[in-house]
Coordinates of N, CA and C in Angstrom, one line a residue:
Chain T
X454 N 177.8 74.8 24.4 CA 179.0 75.3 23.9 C 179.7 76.2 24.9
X455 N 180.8 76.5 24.6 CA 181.6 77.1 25.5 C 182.1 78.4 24.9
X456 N 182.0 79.1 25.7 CA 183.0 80.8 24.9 C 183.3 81.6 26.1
X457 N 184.0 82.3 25.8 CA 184.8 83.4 26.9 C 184.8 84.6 26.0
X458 N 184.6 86.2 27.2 CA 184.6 87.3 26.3 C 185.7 88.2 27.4
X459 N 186.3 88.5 26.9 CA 187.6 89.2 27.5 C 187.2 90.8 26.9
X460 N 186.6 91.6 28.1 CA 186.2 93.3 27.8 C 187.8 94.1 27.9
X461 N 187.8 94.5 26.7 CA 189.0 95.7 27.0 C 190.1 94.4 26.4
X462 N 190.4 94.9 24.9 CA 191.3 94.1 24.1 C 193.1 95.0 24.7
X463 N 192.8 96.3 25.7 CA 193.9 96.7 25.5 C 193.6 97.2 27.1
X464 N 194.6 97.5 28.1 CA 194.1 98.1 29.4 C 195.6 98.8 30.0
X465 N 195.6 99.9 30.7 CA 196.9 100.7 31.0 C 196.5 101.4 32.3
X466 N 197.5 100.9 33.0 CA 197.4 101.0 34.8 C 198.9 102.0 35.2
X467 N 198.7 102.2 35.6 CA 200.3 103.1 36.8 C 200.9 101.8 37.6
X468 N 202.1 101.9 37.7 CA 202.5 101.2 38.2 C 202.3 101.6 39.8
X469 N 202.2 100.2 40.8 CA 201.4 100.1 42.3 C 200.1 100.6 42.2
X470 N 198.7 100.8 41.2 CA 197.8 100.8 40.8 C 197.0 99.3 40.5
X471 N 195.9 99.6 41.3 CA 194.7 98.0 41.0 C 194.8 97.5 39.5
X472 N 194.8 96.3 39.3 CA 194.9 95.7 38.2 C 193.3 95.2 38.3
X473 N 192.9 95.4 36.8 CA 191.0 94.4 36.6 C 191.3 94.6 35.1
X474 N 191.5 92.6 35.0 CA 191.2 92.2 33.8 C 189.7 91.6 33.5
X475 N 188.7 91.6 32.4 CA 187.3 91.1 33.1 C 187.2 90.0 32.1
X476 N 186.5 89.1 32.7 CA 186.3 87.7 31.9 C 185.3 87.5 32.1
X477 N 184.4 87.1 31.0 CA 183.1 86.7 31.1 C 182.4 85.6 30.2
X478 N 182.0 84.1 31.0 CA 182.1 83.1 30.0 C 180.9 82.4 30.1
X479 N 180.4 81.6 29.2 CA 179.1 80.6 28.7 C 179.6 79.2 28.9
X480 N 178.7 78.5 29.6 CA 179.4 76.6 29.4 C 178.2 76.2 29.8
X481 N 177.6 75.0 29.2 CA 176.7 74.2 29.1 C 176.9 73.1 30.1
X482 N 178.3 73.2 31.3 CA 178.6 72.2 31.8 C 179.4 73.4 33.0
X483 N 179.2 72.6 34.0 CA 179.8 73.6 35.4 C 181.2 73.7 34.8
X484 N 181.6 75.1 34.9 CA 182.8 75.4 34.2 C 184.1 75.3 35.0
X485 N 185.2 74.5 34.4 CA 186.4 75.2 35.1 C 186.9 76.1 34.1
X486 N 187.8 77.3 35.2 CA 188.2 78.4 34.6 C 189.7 78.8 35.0
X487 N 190.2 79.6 33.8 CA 191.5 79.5 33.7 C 192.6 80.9 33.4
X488 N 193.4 81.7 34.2 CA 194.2 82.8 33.5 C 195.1 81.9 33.1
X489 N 195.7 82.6 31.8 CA 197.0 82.4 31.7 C 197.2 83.6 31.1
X490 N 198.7 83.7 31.2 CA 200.3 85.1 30.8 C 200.6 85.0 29.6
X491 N 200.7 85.2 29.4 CA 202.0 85.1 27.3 C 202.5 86.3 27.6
X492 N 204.1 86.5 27.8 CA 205.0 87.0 27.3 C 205.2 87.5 26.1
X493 N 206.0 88.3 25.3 CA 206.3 88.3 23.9 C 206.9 87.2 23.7
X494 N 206.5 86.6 22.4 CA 207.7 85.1 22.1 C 207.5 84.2 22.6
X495 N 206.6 84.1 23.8 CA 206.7 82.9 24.5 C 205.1 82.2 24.8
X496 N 205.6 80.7 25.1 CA 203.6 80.2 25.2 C 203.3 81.2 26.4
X497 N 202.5 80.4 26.9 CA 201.1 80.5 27.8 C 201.6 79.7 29.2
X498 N 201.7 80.4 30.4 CA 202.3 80.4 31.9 C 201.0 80.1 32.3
X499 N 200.2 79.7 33.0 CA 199.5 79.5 34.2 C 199.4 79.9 35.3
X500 N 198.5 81.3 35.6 CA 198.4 82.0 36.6 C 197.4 81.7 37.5
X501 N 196.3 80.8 37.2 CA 195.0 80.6 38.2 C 194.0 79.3 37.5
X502 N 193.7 78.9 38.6 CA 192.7 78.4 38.1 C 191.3 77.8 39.0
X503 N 190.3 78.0 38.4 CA 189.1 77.9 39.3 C 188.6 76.4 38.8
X504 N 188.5 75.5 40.0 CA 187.7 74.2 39.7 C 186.3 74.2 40.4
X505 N 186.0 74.0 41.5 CA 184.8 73.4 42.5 C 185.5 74.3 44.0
X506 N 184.5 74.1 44.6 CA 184.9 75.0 46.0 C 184.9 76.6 46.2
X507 N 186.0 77.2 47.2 CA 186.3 78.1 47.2 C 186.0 79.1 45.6
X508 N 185.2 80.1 46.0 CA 185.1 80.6 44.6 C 186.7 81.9 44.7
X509 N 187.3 82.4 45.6 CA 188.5 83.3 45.5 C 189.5 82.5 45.5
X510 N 190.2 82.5 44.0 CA 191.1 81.5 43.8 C 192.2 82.1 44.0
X511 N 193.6 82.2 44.7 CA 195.0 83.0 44.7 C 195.7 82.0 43.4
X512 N 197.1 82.8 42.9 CA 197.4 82.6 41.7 C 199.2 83.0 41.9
X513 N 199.5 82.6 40.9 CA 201.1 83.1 41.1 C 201.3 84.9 40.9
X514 N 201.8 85.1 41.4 CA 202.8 86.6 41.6 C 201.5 87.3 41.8
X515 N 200.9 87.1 42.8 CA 200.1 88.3 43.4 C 198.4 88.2 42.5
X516 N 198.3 87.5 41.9 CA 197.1 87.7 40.9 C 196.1 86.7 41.7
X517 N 194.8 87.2 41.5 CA 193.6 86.2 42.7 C 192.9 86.7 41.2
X518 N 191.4 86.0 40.8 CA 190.3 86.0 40.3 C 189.5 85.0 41.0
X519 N 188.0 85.8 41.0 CA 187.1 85.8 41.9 C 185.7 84.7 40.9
X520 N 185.1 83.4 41.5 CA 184.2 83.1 40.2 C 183.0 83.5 41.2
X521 N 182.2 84.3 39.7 CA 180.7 84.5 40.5 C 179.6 83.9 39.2
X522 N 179.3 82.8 39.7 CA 178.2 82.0 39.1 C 177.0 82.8 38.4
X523 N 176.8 83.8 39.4 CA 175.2 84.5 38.7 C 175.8 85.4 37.8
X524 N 177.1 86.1 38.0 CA 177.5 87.0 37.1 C 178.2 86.1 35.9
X525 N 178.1 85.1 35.6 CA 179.3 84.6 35.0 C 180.7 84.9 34.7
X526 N 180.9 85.2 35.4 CA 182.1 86.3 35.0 C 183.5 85.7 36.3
X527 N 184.7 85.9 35.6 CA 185.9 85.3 36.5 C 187.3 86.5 36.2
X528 N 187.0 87.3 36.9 CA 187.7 88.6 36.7 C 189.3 88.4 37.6
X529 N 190.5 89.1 36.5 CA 191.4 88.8 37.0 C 191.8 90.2 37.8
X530 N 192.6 90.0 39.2 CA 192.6 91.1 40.1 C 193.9 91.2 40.6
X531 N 195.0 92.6 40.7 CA 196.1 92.3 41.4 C 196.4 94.0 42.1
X532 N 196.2 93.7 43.4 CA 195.9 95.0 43.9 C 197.1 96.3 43.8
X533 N 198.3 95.8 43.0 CA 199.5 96.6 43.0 C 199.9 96.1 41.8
X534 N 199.9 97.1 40.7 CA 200.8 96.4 39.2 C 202.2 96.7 39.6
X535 N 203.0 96.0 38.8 CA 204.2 95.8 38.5 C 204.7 96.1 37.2
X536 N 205.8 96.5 37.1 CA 205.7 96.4 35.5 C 206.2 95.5 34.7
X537 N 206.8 94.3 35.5 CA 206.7 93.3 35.2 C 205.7 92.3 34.5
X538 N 204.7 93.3 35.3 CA 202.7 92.3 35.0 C 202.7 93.0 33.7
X539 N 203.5 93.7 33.0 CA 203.4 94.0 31.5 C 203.4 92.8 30.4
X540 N 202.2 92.5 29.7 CA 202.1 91.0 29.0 C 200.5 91.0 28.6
X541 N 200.3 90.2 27.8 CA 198.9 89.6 27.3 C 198.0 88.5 28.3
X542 N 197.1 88.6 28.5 CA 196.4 87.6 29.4 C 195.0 87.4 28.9
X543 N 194.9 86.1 28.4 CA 194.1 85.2 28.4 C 192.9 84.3 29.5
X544 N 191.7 84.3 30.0 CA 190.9 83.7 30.0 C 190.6 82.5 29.4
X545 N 190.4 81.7 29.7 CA 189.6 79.8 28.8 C 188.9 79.1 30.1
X546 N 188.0 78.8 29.5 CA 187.4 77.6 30.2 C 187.1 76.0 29.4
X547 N 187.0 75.6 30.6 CA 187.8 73.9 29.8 C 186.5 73.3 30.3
X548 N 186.4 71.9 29.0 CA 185.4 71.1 28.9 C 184.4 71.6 27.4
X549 N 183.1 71.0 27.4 CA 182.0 71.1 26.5 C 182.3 70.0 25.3
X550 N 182.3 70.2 24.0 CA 182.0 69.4 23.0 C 183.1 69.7 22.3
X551 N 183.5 68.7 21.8 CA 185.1 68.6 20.7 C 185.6 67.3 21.6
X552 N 185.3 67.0 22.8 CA 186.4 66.4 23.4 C 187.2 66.3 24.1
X553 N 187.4 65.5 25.2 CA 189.1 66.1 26.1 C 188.6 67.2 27.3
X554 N 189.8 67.8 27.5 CA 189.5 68.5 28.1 C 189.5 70.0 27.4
X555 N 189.5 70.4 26.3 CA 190.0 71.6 25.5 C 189.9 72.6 26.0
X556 N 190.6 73.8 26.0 CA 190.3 74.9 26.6 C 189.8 76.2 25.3
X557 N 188.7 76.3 25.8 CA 188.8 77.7 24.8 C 189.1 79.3 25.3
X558 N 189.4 79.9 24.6 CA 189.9 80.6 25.2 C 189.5 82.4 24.7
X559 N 189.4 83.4 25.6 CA 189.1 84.3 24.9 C 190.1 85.3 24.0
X560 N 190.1 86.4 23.5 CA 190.7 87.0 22.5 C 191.9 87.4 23.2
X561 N 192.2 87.5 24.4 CA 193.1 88.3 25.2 C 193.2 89.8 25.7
X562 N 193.5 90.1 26.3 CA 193.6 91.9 26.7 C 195.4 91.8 27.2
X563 N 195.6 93.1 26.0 CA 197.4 93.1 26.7 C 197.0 94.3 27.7
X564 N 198.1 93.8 29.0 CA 198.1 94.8 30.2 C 199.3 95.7 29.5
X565 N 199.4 97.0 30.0 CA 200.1 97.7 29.8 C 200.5 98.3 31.3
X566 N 201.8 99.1 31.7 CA 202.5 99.3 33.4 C 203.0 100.5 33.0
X567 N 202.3 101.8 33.1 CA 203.4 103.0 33.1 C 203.5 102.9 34.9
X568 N 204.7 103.9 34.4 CA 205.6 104.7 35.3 C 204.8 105.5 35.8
Chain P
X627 N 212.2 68.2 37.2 CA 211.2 68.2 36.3 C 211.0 68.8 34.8
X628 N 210.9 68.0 33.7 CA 211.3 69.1 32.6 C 209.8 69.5 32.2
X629 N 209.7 70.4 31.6 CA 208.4 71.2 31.3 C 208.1 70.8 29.8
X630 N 207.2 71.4 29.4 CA 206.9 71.2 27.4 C 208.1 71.7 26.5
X631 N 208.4 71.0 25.6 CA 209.5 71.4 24.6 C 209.0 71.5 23.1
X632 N 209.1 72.3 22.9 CA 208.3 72.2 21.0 C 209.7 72.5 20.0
X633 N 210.1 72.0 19.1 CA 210.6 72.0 17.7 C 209.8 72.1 16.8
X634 N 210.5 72.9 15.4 CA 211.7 74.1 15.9 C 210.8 75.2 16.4
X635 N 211.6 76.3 16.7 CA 211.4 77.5 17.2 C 210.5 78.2 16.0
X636 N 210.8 78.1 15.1 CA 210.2 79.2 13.9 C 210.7 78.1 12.8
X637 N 209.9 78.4 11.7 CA 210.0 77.8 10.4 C 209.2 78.2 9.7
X638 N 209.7 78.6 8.3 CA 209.2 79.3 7.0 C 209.0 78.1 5.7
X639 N 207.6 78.3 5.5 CA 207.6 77.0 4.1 C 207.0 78.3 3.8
X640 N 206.6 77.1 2.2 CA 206.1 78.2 1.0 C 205.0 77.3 1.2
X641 N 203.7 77.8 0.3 CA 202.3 77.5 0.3 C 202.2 76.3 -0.4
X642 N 201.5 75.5 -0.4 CA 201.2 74.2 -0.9 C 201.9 73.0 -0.4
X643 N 203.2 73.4 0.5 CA 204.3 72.1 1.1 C 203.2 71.7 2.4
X644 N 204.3 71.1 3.0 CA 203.9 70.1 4.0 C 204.8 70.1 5.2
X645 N 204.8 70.5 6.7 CA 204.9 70.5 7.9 C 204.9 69.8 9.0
X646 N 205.9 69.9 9.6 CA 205.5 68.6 10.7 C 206.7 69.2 12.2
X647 N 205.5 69.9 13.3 CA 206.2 70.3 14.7 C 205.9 69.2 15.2
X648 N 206.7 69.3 16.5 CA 207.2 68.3 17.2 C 207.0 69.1 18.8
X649 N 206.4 67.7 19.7 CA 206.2 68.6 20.9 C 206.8 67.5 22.1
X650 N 207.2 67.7 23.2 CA 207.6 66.9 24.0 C 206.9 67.3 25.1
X651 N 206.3 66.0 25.9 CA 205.1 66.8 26.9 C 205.8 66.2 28.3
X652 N 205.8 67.2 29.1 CA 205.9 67.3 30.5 C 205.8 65.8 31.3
X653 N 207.0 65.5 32.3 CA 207.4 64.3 32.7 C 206.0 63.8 33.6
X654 N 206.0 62.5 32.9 CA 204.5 62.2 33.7 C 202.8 62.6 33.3
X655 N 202.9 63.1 32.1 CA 201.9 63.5 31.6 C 201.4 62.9 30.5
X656 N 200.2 62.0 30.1 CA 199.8 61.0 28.7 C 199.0 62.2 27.9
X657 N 198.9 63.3 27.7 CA 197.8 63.6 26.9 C 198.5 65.1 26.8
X658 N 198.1 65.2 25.3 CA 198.8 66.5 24.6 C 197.4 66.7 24.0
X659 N 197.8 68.7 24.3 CA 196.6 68.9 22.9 C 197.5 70.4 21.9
X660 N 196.8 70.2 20.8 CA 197.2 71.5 20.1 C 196.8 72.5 20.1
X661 N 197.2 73.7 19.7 CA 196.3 75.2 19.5 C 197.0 75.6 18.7
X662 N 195.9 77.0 17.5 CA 196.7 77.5 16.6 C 196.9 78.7 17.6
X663 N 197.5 79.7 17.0 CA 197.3 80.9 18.2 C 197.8 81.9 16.8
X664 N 196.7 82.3 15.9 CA 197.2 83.5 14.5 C 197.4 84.9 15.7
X665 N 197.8 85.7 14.9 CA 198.5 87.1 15.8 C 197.2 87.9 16.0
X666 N 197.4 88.4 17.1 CA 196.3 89.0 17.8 C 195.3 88.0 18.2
X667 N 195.2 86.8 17.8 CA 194.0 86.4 18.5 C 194.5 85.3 19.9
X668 N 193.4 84.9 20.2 CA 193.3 83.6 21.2 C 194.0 82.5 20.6
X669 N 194.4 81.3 21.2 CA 194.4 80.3 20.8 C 193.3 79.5 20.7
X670 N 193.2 78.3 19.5 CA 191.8 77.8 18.9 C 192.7 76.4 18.9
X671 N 191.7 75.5 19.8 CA 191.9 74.5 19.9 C 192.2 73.2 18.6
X672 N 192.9 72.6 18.1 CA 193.4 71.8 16.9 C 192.7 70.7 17.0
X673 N 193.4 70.1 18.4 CA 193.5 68.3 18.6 C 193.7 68.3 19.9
X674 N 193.8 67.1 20.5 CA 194.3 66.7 21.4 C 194.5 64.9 21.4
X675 N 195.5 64.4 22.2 CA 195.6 63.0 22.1 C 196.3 62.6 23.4
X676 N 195.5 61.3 23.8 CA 195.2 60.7 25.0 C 195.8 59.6 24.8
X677 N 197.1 59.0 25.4 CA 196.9 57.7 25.2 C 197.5 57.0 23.5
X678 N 197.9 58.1 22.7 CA 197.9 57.3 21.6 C 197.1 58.0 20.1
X679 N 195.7 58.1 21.3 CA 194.6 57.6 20.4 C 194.1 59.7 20.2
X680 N 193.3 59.8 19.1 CA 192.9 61.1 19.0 C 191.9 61.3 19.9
X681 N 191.4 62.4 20.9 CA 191.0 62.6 22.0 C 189.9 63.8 22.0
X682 N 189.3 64.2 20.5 CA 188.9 65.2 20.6 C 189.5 66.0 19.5
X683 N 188.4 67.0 18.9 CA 188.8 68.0 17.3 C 188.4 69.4 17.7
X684 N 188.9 70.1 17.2 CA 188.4 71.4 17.1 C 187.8 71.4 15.8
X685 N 187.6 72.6 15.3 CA 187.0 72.9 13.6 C 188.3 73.7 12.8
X686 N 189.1 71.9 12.5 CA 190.2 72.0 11.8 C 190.3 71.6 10.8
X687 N 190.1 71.4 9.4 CA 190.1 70.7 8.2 C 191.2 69.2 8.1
X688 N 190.8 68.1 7.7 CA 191.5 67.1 7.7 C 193.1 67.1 7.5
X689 N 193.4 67.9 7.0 CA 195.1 68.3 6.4 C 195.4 68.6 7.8
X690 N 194.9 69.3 8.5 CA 195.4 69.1 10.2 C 195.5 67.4 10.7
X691 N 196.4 66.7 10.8 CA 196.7 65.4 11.4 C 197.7 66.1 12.6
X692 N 197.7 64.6 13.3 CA 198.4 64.5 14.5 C 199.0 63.1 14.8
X693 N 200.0 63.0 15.6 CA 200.3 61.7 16.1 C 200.8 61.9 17.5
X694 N 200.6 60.8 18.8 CA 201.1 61.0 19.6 C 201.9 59.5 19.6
X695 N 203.0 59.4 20.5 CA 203.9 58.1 20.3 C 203.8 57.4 21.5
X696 N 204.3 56.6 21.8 CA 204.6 55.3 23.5 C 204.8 55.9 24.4
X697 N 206.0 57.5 24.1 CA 206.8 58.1 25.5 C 205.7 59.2 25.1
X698 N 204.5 59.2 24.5 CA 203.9 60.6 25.0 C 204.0 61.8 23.9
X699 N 205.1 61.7 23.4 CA 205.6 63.1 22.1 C 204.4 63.4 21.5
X700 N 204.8 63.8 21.0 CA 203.5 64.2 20.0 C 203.9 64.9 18.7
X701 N 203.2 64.9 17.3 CA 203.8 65.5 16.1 C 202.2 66.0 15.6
X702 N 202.5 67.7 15.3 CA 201.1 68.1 14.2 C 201.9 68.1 13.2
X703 N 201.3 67.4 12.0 CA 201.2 67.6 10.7 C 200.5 68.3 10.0
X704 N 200.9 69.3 9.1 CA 199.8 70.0 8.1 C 200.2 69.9 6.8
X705 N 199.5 69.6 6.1 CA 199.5 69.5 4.8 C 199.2 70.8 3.8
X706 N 199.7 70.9 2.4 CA 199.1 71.9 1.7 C 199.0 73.4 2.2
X707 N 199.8 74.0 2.6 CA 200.1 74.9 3.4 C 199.0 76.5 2.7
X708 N 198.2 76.9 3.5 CA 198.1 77.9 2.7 C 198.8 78.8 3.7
X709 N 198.5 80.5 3.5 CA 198.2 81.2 3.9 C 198.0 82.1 5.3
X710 N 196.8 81.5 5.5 CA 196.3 81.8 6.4 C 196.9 80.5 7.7
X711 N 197.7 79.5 7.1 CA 198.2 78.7 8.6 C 199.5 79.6 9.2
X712 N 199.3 80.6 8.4 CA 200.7 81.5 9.3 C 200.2 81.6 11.0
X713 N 200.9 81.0 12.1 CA 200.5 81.1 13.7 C 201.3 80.7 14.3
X714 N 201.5 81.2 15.4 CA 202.2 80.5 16.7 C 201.5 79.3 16.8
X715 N 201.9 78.1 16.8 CA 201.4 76.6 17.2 C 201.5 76.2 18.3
X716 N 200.9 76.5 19.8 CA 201.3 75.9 20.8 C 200.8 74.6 21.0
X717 N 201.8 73.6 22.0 CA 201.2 72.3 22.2 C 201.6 72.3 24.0
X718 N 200.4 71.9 24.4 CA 200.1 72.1 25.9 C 199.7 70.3 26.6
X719 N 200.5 69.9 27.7 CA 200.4 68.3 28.3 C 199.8 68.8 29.8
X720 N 199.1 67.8 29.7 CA 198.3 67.8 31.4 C 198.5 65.9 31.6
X721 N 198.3 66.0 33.0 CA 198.3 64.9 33.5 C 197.5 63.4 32.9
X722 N 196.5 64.1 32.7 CA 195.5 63.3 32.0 C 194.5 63.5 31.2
X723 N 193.2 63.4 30.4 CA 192.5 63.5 29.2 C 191.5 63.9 30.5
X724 N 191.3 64.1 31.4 CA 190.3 64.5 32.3 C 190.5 66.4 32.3
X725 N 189.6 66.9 33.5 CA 189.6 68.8 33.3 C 191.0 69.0 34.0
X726 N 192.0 68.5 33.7 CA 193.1 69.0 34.6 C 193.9 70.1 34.1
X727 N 194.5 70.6 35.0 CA 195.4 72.2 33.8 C 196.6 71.8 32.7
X728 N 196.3 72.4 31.7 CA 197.4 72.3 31.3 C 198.4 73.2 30.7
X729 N 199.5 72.5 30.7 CA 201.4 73.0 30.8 C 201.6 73.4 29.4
X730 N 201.6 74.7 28.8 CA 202.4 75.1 27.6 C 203.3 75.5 27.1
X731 N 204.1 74.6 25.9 CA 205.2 74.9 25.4 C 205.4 76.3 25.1
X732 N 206.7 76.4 24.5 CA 206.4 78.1 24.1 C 206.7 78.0 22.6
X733 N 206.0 77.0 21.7 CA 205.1 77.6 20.7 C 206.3 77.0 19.7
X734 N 205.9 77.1 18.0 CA 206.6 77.1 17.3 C 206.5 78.3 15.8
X735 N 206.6 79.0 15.8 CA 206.3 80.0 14.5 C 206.1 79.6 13.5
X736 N 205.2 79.0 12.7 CA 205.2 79.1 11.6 C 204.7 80.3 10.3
X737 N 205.6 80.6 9.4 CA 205.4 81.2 8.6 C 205.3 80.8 7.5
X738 N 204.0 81.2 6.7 CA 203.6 80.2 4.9 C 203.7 81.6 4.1
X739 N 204.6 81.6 3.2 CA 204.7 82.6 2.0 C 204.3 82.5 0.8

């Protein structure tokens, strides 16, 4: 079975301050792994994604997450916030049982950007 | 290139009716899947369909149906509305029924009163 646990349902950085969102997930099958963005109102953007290979994946607008097999864990990282990076972000990893490719996904952590 | 398109934006039934979003999947892409997405949480996988054919369930009760069509579209149906189906409904197309990423609409609101 598959599950994702996203630490820190809420997280608040200074703006040009390190961003660390942390993901940490279970799969019965070599995992692919996944950020995505939500906006208010809006789906789910596609910021990274980890297949096979290279475990330092780069991502759109500055965001990299790192996969470490023994840690299980696929933490999202962006060395300068913006306050634009103000938004909810999601972790899922895709595959296991139901079929398809499904992604499950964890509960989310909204980033927060002061001034 | 056009991206995912979901109909409508928002929609309000009352409890016990019956529902039906509409998704248009990404140019070149055969397989749609669903998600409920209730407020505050994750999205929870519904469905997905490959080809036509159903591709895979989450732990959705039968009144959740689905159809996908020839160009790909795709339609969830829910029946008997309670309550608790109040969610953002996203529907997300990937290339194929294989681990590839996939592209998400931006959702349709439903609200059950």
């Amino acid at each position: 079975a598959q599950s994702v646990t996203q630490l820190g349902s809420h997280v608040s950085v200074s703006e040009g301050a390190l961003v660390l969102l942390r993901c940490n997930y279970s799969s019965s099958v070599p995992p692919y792994l996944f950020w995505y963005v939500q906006y208010p109102n809006q789906g789910l953007q596609l910021l990274l994604k980890y297949t096979t290979g290279a475990t330092l994946v780069k991502g759109i607008n500055g965001f990299e997450a790192e996969f470490k097999k023994s840690e299980t864990s696929f933490h999202l990282t962006k060395p300068s916030a913006h306050m634009s990076d103000a938004a909810e972000y999601f972790c899922a990893v895709s595959g296991g049982t139901g079929g398809g490719n499904k992604l499950t996904f964890g509960t989310g952590t909204q980033l927060k950007v002061e001034l | 290139e056009t991206g995912v398109t979901q109909s409508p934006t928002h929609l309000i039934k009352t409890r016990g009716q019956q529902v039906t979003l509409r998704c248009s999947s990404q140019s070149g892409h055969n397989t749609v899947s669903w998600y409920q997405q209730a407020l505050g949480q994750g999205p929870q996988f519904i469905f997905q369909y490959y080809r036509e054919e159903e591709n895979g369930r989450g732990n959705f009760p039968p009144r959740f149906s689905g159809l996908q069509f020839p160009n790909y579209s795709s339609e969830l149906n829910v029946n008997a509305l309670e309550l608790d189906d109040s969610a953002l409904y996203l529907c997300a197309s990937s290339l194929s029924s294989g681990r590839y990423e996939q592209y998400f609409g931006p959702g349709t609101r439903l609200t059950v009163t």
